[in-house]
Steps between C-alpha positions, in 0.01 A plus 500: 500500500600645838426868556770518766833656393748236386816518708828310493645405838878476496539242779336422834431786738663510846152458649296198388173680567601763243536227237143396577370858501658572163351186348155590634501864394679487165556269205844390617757279329814383683806534278716300742285193434579498129770252398579701186464861612643653183269293283198587712578872486552488123158339458301682769693809614268741320204376709621659824431856609654468845797341677522405867849451638715554808792726586743208483361345180444828320443525127785482251490686171457175308181420692362852462558495124325162478185669635420758229162595651627533854340796678575449870743324732417443866809405700507355852775696673646844553811445286469541124860455382412159348238662274645607166424871502602567140283224355198591712526873429543430128167315499340763731415234757369620837679335793362461850691388809444473875672784691414634847318191629832331584680798656442399862603137465817581302592764759433252780731241345770762437500573871483132588816441294666810646432390858585138432841564346577776751409299810592159356156346553531227235863434595398476867227254411754279327736542798234370740390216273860378462527472879773762520330709772610246761861553388514879512333833442371619165712779350403862564299658222410854383226732627269631229314774685637850475709424191506656152275339240580570134223424251590458134168562326266729695179402324185351652679212671802709597273754667327223694837365616592852613186512715594166656842647583345772715394232748867409542614863540705471183624793292395451138680610185430401141614514141278515190554633153358824642390622846146417611301819537387550857704212643615565858808281447851599394568461128845373402632600160639157416463139601865504605436794733195324645695179565784688670249677727284199588527222756237305303450527125156376392452446126149569371591634154333364188676232299601518136799603293518849651562370853695182428792453744475856635573350841854395409830447682559874533159555662550202733840635605338834574244323719794358691582223748230608747236543229216270397330457162132406461351431155124461448499646147655302214807280510639673192554826692776339709820351356466164676859393436628825650264455795632150572857628500412791729329263745778243491767763556312687775478818292132521604345354815215304346208486258132413494388390154153421366603518134787365291648538155413146389188390684446247646878440505695730733875477462612189695747704705209692655367176648820453696505839668356546848478878470240480223125446534345351187129506410330351189361820342215504752459870584142517375428141604218540752142383462372855531733663248488227238118513505509879462743463208275239340200729537691781328600271210129435443402863560757621248345277236139593575590869518675480163208333325264758652708816451795421273759527781605270785440642846874491585731550200876475477646848435588453134156353428322788671691737272357346181 
């Protein structure tokens, strides 16, 4: 019998080397390779003390309840809205995730999207490739430097984006549920106030029911016809239908989107718009960051089995 902790892996990891590391360091079973998952869990669910998953895959209540001896979850990702909090808390399961190590790369992509949609980089690339440069000049675009940057969600990533903004001489304002103690940036009492103030509204707020569609038609109208939206958080935070209408009608100037409500299927109308830059949920997708995230997935597990707590716990798990 193996002395290694028996863990269930809820699908392949975004990094193949992490799949190999997990298999080498733990007694791992891949649930996604079972033809009859419900039958397998009914027969073997009590064998597992740990679950490895990802921010997109998560862990539904049904799966958590099928693992009566579950002690720890280690999730690849900074988002935890796909993890069923109620079910995990009810079973007193410790939950680790991978914050901080992806801050820089997410902030970098947020600024890449901001600059791209503002200066029309992707649209200009298409313009040149279509041979249109020989027929006339590319349309004038919008300067980013010196503008107002509104950050919805001034957490770890939001703070990193704010530091990037200083290099572009941008004035930064933000909205959270409450002001950040010691922040040098202007706090806005509401998302609507932030949008009305900002030239660029960058969404970095957590996903989940509490933030669903907070960026709605009213917020987009407050951002206005010279304003740009950038979303590197969760697609659920933005009302995608309202965003399409605002873009089509010129009620905002453009958008840079790394996340969508129904991934990997953005609304078809978004694909037809030239004032939108679309990315395939790739903000943390660098060799360096994905390896650091993988290392933290492993470290969370080893730390739990040594001390009873993952190294980096989601807030509601840390409160257990």
